Amino acid sequence: MKITHKQLGLTLVELLIALGLGLVLSTGVVIVFIQNNRSSVQDGELARMLENGRYVMRAMAREIAMAGFWGKYLDVSTATNHSSVAIGQECGDGVNPWAMDLLNLEFLNDATVASTGATFACLPSADIVTGSDIIAIKRLADNEIADPSVVTNQMYMRTNAVEAQMFLGGGAGTPPAMTGTVTNWAYMPVIFYLRNYSFSTGDGIPSLCRAYLDNSSPPDMATECLVEGVENLQLEFGVDDDNDFIADYYTAAPTSTEMLNSVAVRLYVLVRSLNELPNYTNDKVYTVGPANVAAANDGIFRRVFSTTIVLRNPANLSGIGT
């Protein structure tokens, strides 16, 4: 016997229930996706910000600690310039030679367009982040090199520990004649400052930049930017006023005498994410060493990094710089 069944469709109620359940499930999937995507974006911005901050601290701390390293020569004030020495784009105040003035550290507190232009003529003063500090560091490279390894248009110090001469690699009569055991050390002046944009003017992403002595002919003070998202840079100098090489106090506005007597530096930087994050408002006030940065009330992550750096070659060592 053949039994047939009548084919029945869904009722309207069943259809509405199915659609409702599907909508709920779809909404849940979309919400999870959006949250995961937002978390991924936030994690990426945070990770990049933290890495940038750590890199800034490592790079600047290394340079500051090595300020005033003059190889195997102690009294750098008696070093002379060989006839080959020549500088193209200078820095300093625009009048007095700066590049070959072998001063360990120079500092500009809470820089303005005017003070930057008057102090460091090679910097793009109109583009600096006003209110941040600028620091200039002069030192030699970590390792000595032999005469055959001297690079053309690189500035060097040549010394036998009794006398020292600065010379330009590849210049006439170089390396200079000198008796005894002689070593050559590459000269590495650098100025750290903040620029108010990253790749294009007005992009709003401040960056840590540096001016350095390049290998053009003759060498120029050139500039390059190292890290995006550095909003503020502040320094405090630990001053030794009783000649025991221990900082007795810290100051954010050192006098020339206090600079010479500094044995440590506190470094503070405020680093931000490169992009704004949705549904996030940063209403925090940040203390960047001696400076307070007001809340921006935007969607950007920020963090303060700080460290204390011991100067390995303080200017007052054995009376140097006094």
mmCIF file of N, CA, C and O in Angstrom, residues 116-194:
data_model
loop_
_atom_site.group_PDB
_atom_site.id
_atom_site.type_symbol
_atom_site.label_atom_id
_atom_site.label_comp_id
_atom_site.label_asym_id
_atom_site.label_seq_id
_atom_site.Cartn_x
_atom_site.Cartn_y
_atom_site.Cartn_z
ATOM 1 N N THR A 116 65.893 78.839 19.029
ATOM 2 C CA THR A 116 66.524 77.781 18.230
ATOM 3 C C THR A 116 67.332 78.379 17.094
ATOM 4 O O THR A 116 68.478 77.985 16.856
ATOM 5 N N GLY A 117 66.744 79.338 16.389
ATOM 6 C CA GLY A 117 67.461 79.970 15.288
ATOM 7 C C GLY A 117 68.714 80.690 15.737
ATOM 8 O O GLY A 117 69.726 80.714 15.020
ATOM 9 N N ALA A 118 68.678 81.251 16.930
ATOM 10 C CA ALA A 118 69.825 81.996 17.447
ATOM 11 C C ALA A 118 70.901 81.087 18.022
ATOM 12 O O ALA A 118 72.065 81.480 18.105
ATOM 13 N N THR A 119 70.535 79.868 18.429
ATOM 14 C CA THR A 119 71.483 78.969 19.086
ATOM 15 C C THR A 119 72.017 77.906 18.145
ATOM 16 O O THR A 119 73.212 77.591 18.159
ATOM 17 N N PHE A 120 71.141 77.323 17.327
ATOM 18 C CA PHE A 120 71.534 76.254 16.408
ATOM 19 C C PHE A 120 71.039 76.600 15.000
ATOM 20 O O PHE A 120 69.929 76.219 14.600
ATOM 21 N N ALA A 121 71.865 77.299 14.254
ATOM 22 C CA ALA A 121 71.440 77.818 12.954
ATOM 23 C C ALA A 121 71.177 76.726 11.924
ATOM 24 O O ALA A 121 70.477 76.971 10.930
ATOM 25 N N CYS A 122 71.711 75.513 12.138
ATOM 26 C CA CYS A 122 71.513 74.454 11.144
ATOM 27 C C CYS A 122 70.173 73.749 11.292
ATOM 28 O O CYS A 122 69.793 72.956 10.427
ATOM 29 N N LEU A 123 69.440 74.012 12.374
ATOM 30 C CA LEU A 123 68.155 73.351 12.579
ATOM 31 C C LEU A 123 67.034 74.114 11.886
ATOM 32 O O LEU A 123 67.088 75.348 11.781
ATOM 33 N N PRO A 124 65.990 73.411 11.422
ATOM 34 C CA PRO A 124 64.828 74.086 10.810
ATOM 35 C C PRO A 124 63.963 74.701 11.909
ATOM 36 O O PRO A 124 62.952 74.127 12.317
ATOM 37 N N SER A 125 64.349 75.867 12.386
ATOM 38 C CA SER A 125 63.743 76.436 13.596
ATOM 39 C C SER A 125 62.240 76.635 13.471
ATOM 40 O O SER A 125 61.507 76.516 14.457
ATOM 41 N N ALA A 126 61.753 76.922 12.266
ATOM 42 C CA ALA A 126 60.312 77.146 12.090
ATOM 43 C C ALA A 126 59.506 75.871 12.287
ATOM 44 O O ALA A 126 58.287 75.936 12.494
ATOM 45 N N ASP A 127 60.174 74.715 12.256
ATOM 46 C CA ASP A 127 59.468 73.429 12.339
ATOM 47 C C ASP A 127 59.638 72.726 13.678
ATOM 48 O O ASP A 127 59.125 71.621 13.852
ATOM 49 N N ILE A 128 60.334 73.334 14.637
ATOM 50 C CA ILE A 128 60.563 72.639 15.892
ATOM 51 C C ILE A 128 59.289 72.599 16.739
ATOM 52 O O ILE A 128 58.380 73.409 16.544
ATOM 53 N N VAL A 129 59.240 71.658 17.659
ATOM 54 C CA VAL A 129 58.163 71.609 18.645
ATOM 55 C C VAL A 129 58.539 72.566 19.771
ATOM 56 O O VAL A 129 59.464 72.304 20.538
ATOM 57 N N THR A 130 57.854 73.699 19.834
ATOM 58 C CA THR A 130 58.196 74.690 20.844
ATOM 59 C C THR A 130 57.866 74.164 22.240
ATOM 60 O O THR A 130 56.911 73.415 22.427
ATOM 61 N N GLY A 131 58.680 74.577 23.207
ATOM 62 C CA GLY A 131 58.484 74.128 24.582
ATOM 63 C C GLY A 131 59.209 72.853 24.917
ATOM 64 O O GLY A 131 59.273 72.462 26.086
ATOM 65 N N SER A 132 59.762 72.159 23.907
ATOM 66 C CA SER A 132 60.585 70.980 24.152
ATOM 67 C C SER A 132 62.054 71.389 24.209
ATOM 68 O O SER A 132 62.432 72.466 23.743
ATOM 69 N N ASP A 133 62.896 70.529 24.774
ATOM 70 C CA ASP A 133 64.316 70.828 24.914
ATOM 71 C C ASP A 133 65.105 70.346 23.703
ATOM 72 O O ASP A 133 64.661 69.454 22.963
ATOM 73 N N ILE A 134 66.281 70.934 23.529
ATOM 74 C CA ILE A 134 67.225 70.528 22.491
ATOM 75 C C ILE A 134 68.566 70.286 23.157
ATOM 76 O O ILE A 134 69.000 71.061 24.006
ATOM 77 N N ILE A 135 69.226 69.189 22.791
ATOM 78 C CA ILE A 135 70.527 68.871 23.373
ATOM 79 C C ILE A 135 71.528 68.541 22.272
ATOM 80 O O ILE A 135 71.211 67.829 21.316
ATOM 81 N N ALA A 136 72.728 69.109 22.398
ATOM 82 C CA ALA A 136 73.827 68.840 21.471
ATOM 83 C C ALA A 136 74.906 68.061 22.198
ATOM 84 O O ALA A 136 75.258 68.386 23.342
ATOM 85 N N ILE A 137 75.406 67.030 21.540
ATOM 86 C CA ILE A 137 76.379 66.112 22.136
ATOM 87 C C ILE A 137 77.571 65.991 21.192
ATOM 88 O O ILE A 137 77.396 65.803 19.983
ATOM 89 N N LYS A 138 78.759 66.099 21.757
ATOM 90 C CA LYS A 138 79.966 65.913 20.949
ATOM 91 C C LYS A 138 80.820 64.833 21.585
ATOM 92 O O LYS A 138 81.041 64.818 22.799
ATOM 93 N N ARG A 139 81.294 63.930 20.737
ATOM 94 C CA ARG A 139 82.115 62.813 21.209
ATOM 95 C C ARG A 139 82.793 62.160 20.025
ATOM 96 O O ARG A 139 82.529 62.505 18.857
ATOM 97 N N LEU A 140 83.658 61.196 20.308
ATOM 98 C CA LEU A 140 84.280 60.374 19.287
ATOM 99 C C LEU A 140 83.584 59.022 19.226
ATOM 100 O O LEU A 140 82.860 58.635 20.147
ATOM 101 N N ALA A 141 83.809 58.302 18.135
ATOM 102 C CA ALA A 141 83.257 56.957 17.988
ATOM 103 C C ALA A 141 83.836 56.030 19.055
ATOM 104 O O ALA A 141 84.862 56.316 19.678
ATOM 105 N N ASP A 142 83.168 54.904 19.257
ATOM 106 C CA ASP A 142 83.558 53.986 20.328
ATOM 107 C C ASP A 142 84.914 53.332 20.090
ATOM 108 O O ASP A 142 85.615 52.990 21.044
ATOM 109 N N ASN A 143 85.275 53.132 18.814
ATOM 110 C CA ASN A 143 86.469 52.362 18.503
ATOM 111 C C ASN A 143 87.437 53.161 17.634
ATOM 112 O O ASN A 143 87.022 53.935 16.764
ATOM 113 N N GLU A 144 88.715 52.923 17.855
ATOM 114 C CA GLU A 144 89.743 53.532 17.009
ATOM 115 C C GLU A 144 89.853 52.778 15.693
ATOM 116 O O GLU A 144 89.418 51.614 15.601
ATOM 117 N N ILE A 145 90.390 53.441 14.670
ATOM 118 C CA ILE A 145 90.577 52.777 13.377
ATOM 119 C C ILE A 145 91.993 53.022 12.876
ATOM 120 O O ILE A 145 92.636 54.015 13.241
ATOM 121 N N ALA A 146 92.472 52.113 12.034
ATOM 122 C CA ALA A 146 93.806 52.230 11.453
ATOM 123 C C ALA A 146 93.792 53.196 10.272
ATOM 124 O O ALA A 146 92.741 53.472 9.688
ATOM 125 N N ASP A 147 94.953 53.676 9.896
ATOM 126 C CA ASP A 147 95.050 54.647 8.795
ATOM 127 C C ASP A 147 94.398 54.163 7.496
ATOM 128 O O ASP A 147 93.699 54.940 6.831
ATOM 129 N N PRO A 148 94.571 52.889 7.086
ATOM 130 C CA PRO A 148 93.954 52.459 5.817
ATOM 131 C C PRO A 148 92.420 52.480 5.844
ATOM 132 O O PRO A 148 91.789 52.458 4.785
ATOM 133 N N SER A 149 91.822 52.528 7.037
ATOM 134 C CA SER A 149 90.363 52.498 7.144
ATOM 135 C C SER A 149 89.740 53.884 7.237
ATOM 136 O O SER A 149 88.524 54.011 7.371
ATOM 137 N N VAL A 150 90.571 54.917 7.162
ATOM 138 C CA VAL A 150 90.054 56.286 7.231
ATOM 139 C C VAL A 150 89.161 56.556 6.026
ATOM 140 O O VAL A 150 89.525 56.258 4.877
ATOM 141 N N VAL A 151 87.964 57.116 6.263
ATOM 142 C CA VAL A 151 86.967 57.367 5.217
ATOM 143 C C VAL A 151 87.089 58.811 4.732
ATOM 144 O O VAL A 151 87.212 59.748 5.533
ATOM 145 N N THR A 152 87.037 58.991 3.427
ATOM 146 C CA THR A 152 87.111 60.333 2.843
ATOM 147 C C THR A 152 85.943 61.198 3.319
ATOM 148 O O THR A 152 84.797 60.745 3.350
ATOM 149 N N ASN A 153 86.255 62.427 3.709
ATOM 150 C CA ASN A 153 85.290 63.440 4.160
ATOM 151 C C ASN A 153 84.659 63.131 5.513
ATOM 152 O O ASN A 153 83.699 63.791 5.907
ATOM 153 N N GLN A 154 85.195 62.159 6.219
ATOM 154 C CA GLN A 154 84.814 61.940 7.616
ATOM 155 C C GLN A 154 85.802 62.687 8.506
ATOM 156 O O GLN A 154 87.003 62.652 8.277
ATOM 157 N N MET A 155 85.307 63.381 9.527
ATOM 158 C CA MET A 155 86.184 64.107 10.442
ATOM 159 C C MET A 155 86.703 63.145 11.514
ATOM 160 O O MET A 155 85.952 62.308 12.026
ATOM 161 N N TYR A 156 87.986 63.285 11.843
ATOM 162 C CA TYR A 156 88.621 62.410 12.823
ATOM 163 C C TYR A 156 89.441 63.216 13.826
ATOM 164 O O TYR A 156 89.864 64.347 13.546
ATOM 165 N N MET A 157 89.691 62.585 14.986
ATOM 166 C CA MET A 157 90.739 63.039 15.894
ATOM 167 C C MET A 157 91.872 62.025 15.820
ATOM 168 O O MET A 157 91.655 60.818 15.906
ATOM 169 N N ARG A 158 93.082 62.546 15.671
ATOM 170 C CA ARG A 158 94.280 61.692 15.664
ATOM 171 C C ARG A 158 95.099 62.061 16.900
ATOM 172 O O ARG A 158 95.365 63.247 17.155
ATOM 173 N N THR A 159 95.476 61.046 17.663
ATOM 174 C CA THR A 159 96.166 61.334 18.921
ATOM 175 C C THR A 159 97.186 60.253 19.263
ATOM 176 O O THR A 159 97.030 59.082 18.881
ATOM 177 N N ASN A 160 98.222 60.680 19.967
ATOM 178 C CA ASN A 160 99.203 59.750 20.535
ATOM 179 C C ASN A 160 99.159 59.801 22.057
ATOM 180 O O ASN A 160 100.108 59.375 22.725
ATOM 181 N N ALA A 161 98.067 60.357 22.598
ATOM 182 C CA ALA A 161 97.814 60.522 24.030
ATOM 183 C C ALA A 161 98.573 61.701 24.636
ATOM 184 O O ALA A 161 98.292 62.097 25.763
ATOM 185 N N VAL A 162 99.496 62.295 23.856
ATOM 186 C CA VAL A 162 100.208 63.480 24.320
ATOM 187 C C VAL A 162 99.696 64.726 23.622
ATOM 188 O O VAL A 162 99.574 65.796 24.213
ATOM 189 N N GLU A 163 99.367 64.581 22.342
ATOM 190 C CA GLU A 163 98.786 65.658 21.551
ATOM 191 C C GLU A 163 97.648 65.092 20.702
ATOM 192 O O GLU A 163 97.533 63.879 20.520
ATOM 193 N N ALA A 164 96.814 65.979 20.174
ATOM 194 C CA ALA A 164 95.692 65.541 19.346
ATOM 195 C C ALA A 164 95.440 66.566 18.245
ATOM 196 O O ALA A 164 95.569 67.780 18.474
ATOM 197 N N GLN A 165 95.100 66.059 17.063
ATOM 198 C CA GLN A 165 94.750 66.911 15.937
ATOM 199 C C GLN A 165 93.469 66.403 15.295
ATOM 200 O O GLN A 165 93.288 65.202 15.088
ATOM 201 N N MET A 166 92.575 67.339 14.972
ATOM 202 C CA MET A 166 91.402 67.000 14.184
ATOM 203 C C MET A 166 91.786 67.090 12.711
ATOM 204 O O MET A 166 92.471 68.040 12.295
ATOM 205 N N PHE A 167 91.354 66.118 11.913
ATOM 206 C CA PHE A 167 91.662 66.163 10.480
ATOM 207 C C PHE A 167 90.514 65.584 9.681
ATOM 208 O O PHE A 167 89.673 64.844 10.204
ATOM 209 N N LEU A 168 90.499 65.925 8.395
ATOM 210 C CA LEU A 168 89.454 65.462 7.488
ATOM 211 C C LEU A 168 89.988 64.322 6.650
ATOM 212 O O LEU A 168 91.009 64.474 5.948
ATOM 213 N N GLY A 169 89.319 63.168 6.723
ATOM 214 C CA GLY A 169 89.756 62.016 5.951
ATOM 215 C C GLY A 169 89.858 62.328 4.469
ATOM 216 O O GLY A 169 88.947 62.907 3.889
ATOM 217 N N GLY A 170 90.972 61.938 3.845
ATOM 218 C CA GLY A 170 91.174 62.184 2.422
ATOM 219 C C GLY A 170 91.722 63.547 2.098
ATOM 220 O O GLY A 170 91.997 63.844 0.933
ATOM 221 N N GLY A 171 91.867 64.405 3.105
ATOM 222 C CA GLY A 171 92.400 65.735 2.861
ATOM 223 C C GLY A 171 93.895 65.711 2.602
ATOM 224 O O GLY A 171 94.589 64.731 2.907
ATOM 225 N N ALA A 172 94.420 66.806 2.029
ATOM 226 C CA ALA A 172 95.849 66.893 1.743
ATOM 227 C C ALA A 172 96.657 66.786 3.028
ATOM 228 O O ALA A 172 96.345 67.421 4.034
ATOM 229 N N GLY A 173 97.694 65.948 2.993
ATOM 230 C CA GLY A 173 98.570 65.807 4.144
ATOM 231 C C GLY A 173 97.963 65.030 5.291
ATOM 232 O O GLY A 173 98.376 65.208 6.440
ATOM 233 N N THR A 174 96.985 64.183 4.998
ATOM 234 C CA THR A 174 96.350 63.396 6.060
ATOM 235 C C THR A 174 96.635 61.912 5.846
ATOM 236 O O THR A 174 96.840 61.473 4.710
ATOM 237 N N PRO A 175 96.632 61.126 6.927
ATOM 238 C CA PRO A 175 96.541 61.563 8.323
ATOM 239 C C PRO A 175 97.772 62.366 8.732
ATOM 240 O O PRO A 175 98.857 62.132 8.198
ATOM 241 N N PRO A 176 97.629 63.294 9.679
ATOM 242 C CA PRO A 176 98.764 64.121 10.074
ATOM 243 C C PRO A 176 99.895 63.283 10.654
ATOM 244 O O PRO A 176 99.666 62.278 11.303
ATOM 245 N N ALA A 177 101.135 63.720 10.411
ATOM 246 C CA ALA A 177 102.286 63.031 10.979
ATOM 247 C C ALA A 177 102.298 63.240 12.490
ATOM 248 O O ALA A 177 102.032 64.331 12.990
ATOM 249 N N MET A 178 102.583 62.160 13.217
ATOM 250 C CA MET A 178 102.583 62.232 14.677
ATOM 251 C C MET A 178 103.463 61.106 15.197
ATOM 252 O O MET A 178 103.414 59.985 14.683
ATOM 253 N N THR A 179 104.278 61.376 16.185
ATOM 254 C CA THR A 179 105.193 60.366 16.717
ATOM 255 C C THR A 179 104.484 59.451 17.712
ATOM 256 O O THR A 179 103.401 59.766 18.208
ATOM 257 N N GLY A 180 105.106 58.348 18.012
ATOM 258 C CA GLY A 180 104.579 57.445 19.020
ATOM 259 C C GLY A 180 103.477 56.538 18.491
ATOM 260 O O GLY A 180 103.272 56.392 17.283
ATOM 261 N N THR A 181 102.753 55.938 19.409
ATOM 262 C CA THR A 181 101.632 55.072 19.063
ATOM 263 C C THR A 181 100.417 55.946 18.787
ATOM 264 O O THR A 181 99.907 56.620 19.679
ATOM 265 N N VAL A 182 99.935 55.927 17.537
ATOM 266 C CA VAL A 182 98.914 56.865 17.091
ATOM 267 C C VAL A 182 97.608 56.125 16.820
ATOM 268 O O VAL A 182 97.599 55.002 16.298
ATOM 269 N N THR A 183 96.492 56.755 17.186
ATOM 270 C CA THR A 183 95.162 56.200 16.903
ATOM 271 C C THR A 183 94.284 57.255 16.260
ATOM 272 O O THR A 183 94.466 58.455 16.475
ATOM 273 N N ASN A 184 93.327 56.795 15.451
ATOM 274 C CA ASN A 184 92.351 57.682 14.807
ATOM 275 C C ASN A 184 90.960 57.357 15.329
ATOM 276 O O ASN A 184 90.601 56.187 15.471
ATOM 277 N N TRP A 185 90.161 58.409 15.566
ATOM 278 C CA TRP A 185 88.814 58.238 16.108
ATOM 279 C C TRP A 185 87.854 59.115 15.328
ATOM 280 O O TRP A 185 88.088 60.329 15.187
ATOM 281 N N ALA A 186 86.783 58.534 14.796
ATOM 282 C CA ALA A 186 85.790 59.317 14.056
ATOM 283 C C ALA A 186 85.079 60.290 14.996
ATOM 284 O O ALA A 186 84.724 59.937 16.122
ATOM 285 N N TYR A 187 84.878 61.499 14.519
ATOM 286 C CA TYR A 187 84.225 62.564 15.295
ATOM 287 C C TYR A 187 82.731 62.544 15.008
ATOM 288 O O TYR A 187 82.317 62.513 13.848
ATOM 289 N N MET A 188 81.890 62.575 16.071
ATOM 290 C CA MET A 188 80.444 62.352 15.907
ATOM 291 C C MET A 188 79.613 63.387 16.679
ATOM 292 O O MET A 188 78.980 63.052 17.687
ATOM 293 N N PRO A 189 79.585 64.648 16.227
ATOM 294 C CA PRO A 189 78.685 65.612 16.872
ATOM 295 C C PRO A 189 77.240 65.364 16.460
ATOM 296 O O PRO A 189 76.962 65.011 15.306
ATOM 297 N N VAL A 190 76.298 65.542 17.369
ATOM 298 C CA VAL A 190 74.888 65.312 17.059
ATOM 299 C C VAL A 190 74.022 66.236 17.904
ATOM 300 O O VAL A 190 74.380 66.569 19.043
ATOM 301 N N ILE A 191 72.905 66.671 17.333
ATOM 302 C CA ILE A 191 71.938 67.506 18.046
ATOM 303 C C ILE A 191 70.584 66.819 17.954
ATOM 304 O O ILE A 191 70.103 66.520 16.852
ATOM 305 N N PHE A 192 69.946 66.567 19.092
ATOM 306 C CA PHE A 192 68.610 65.975 19.122
ATOM 307 C C PHE A 192 67.571 67.072 19.341
ATOM 308 O O PHE A 192 67.712 67.906 20.245
ATOM 309 N N TYR A 193 66.510 67.033 18.534
ATOM 310 C CA TYR A 193 65.421 68.002 18.656
ATOM 311 C C TYR A 193 64.131 67.372 18.150
ATOM 312 O O TYR A 193 64.150 66.302 17.510
ATOM 313 N N LEU A 194 62.992 68.018 18.415
ATOM 314 C CA LEU A 194 61.701 67.533 17.943
ATOM 315 C C LEU A 194 61.189 68.420 16.811
ATOM 316 O O LEU A 194 61.192 69.651 16.932
#
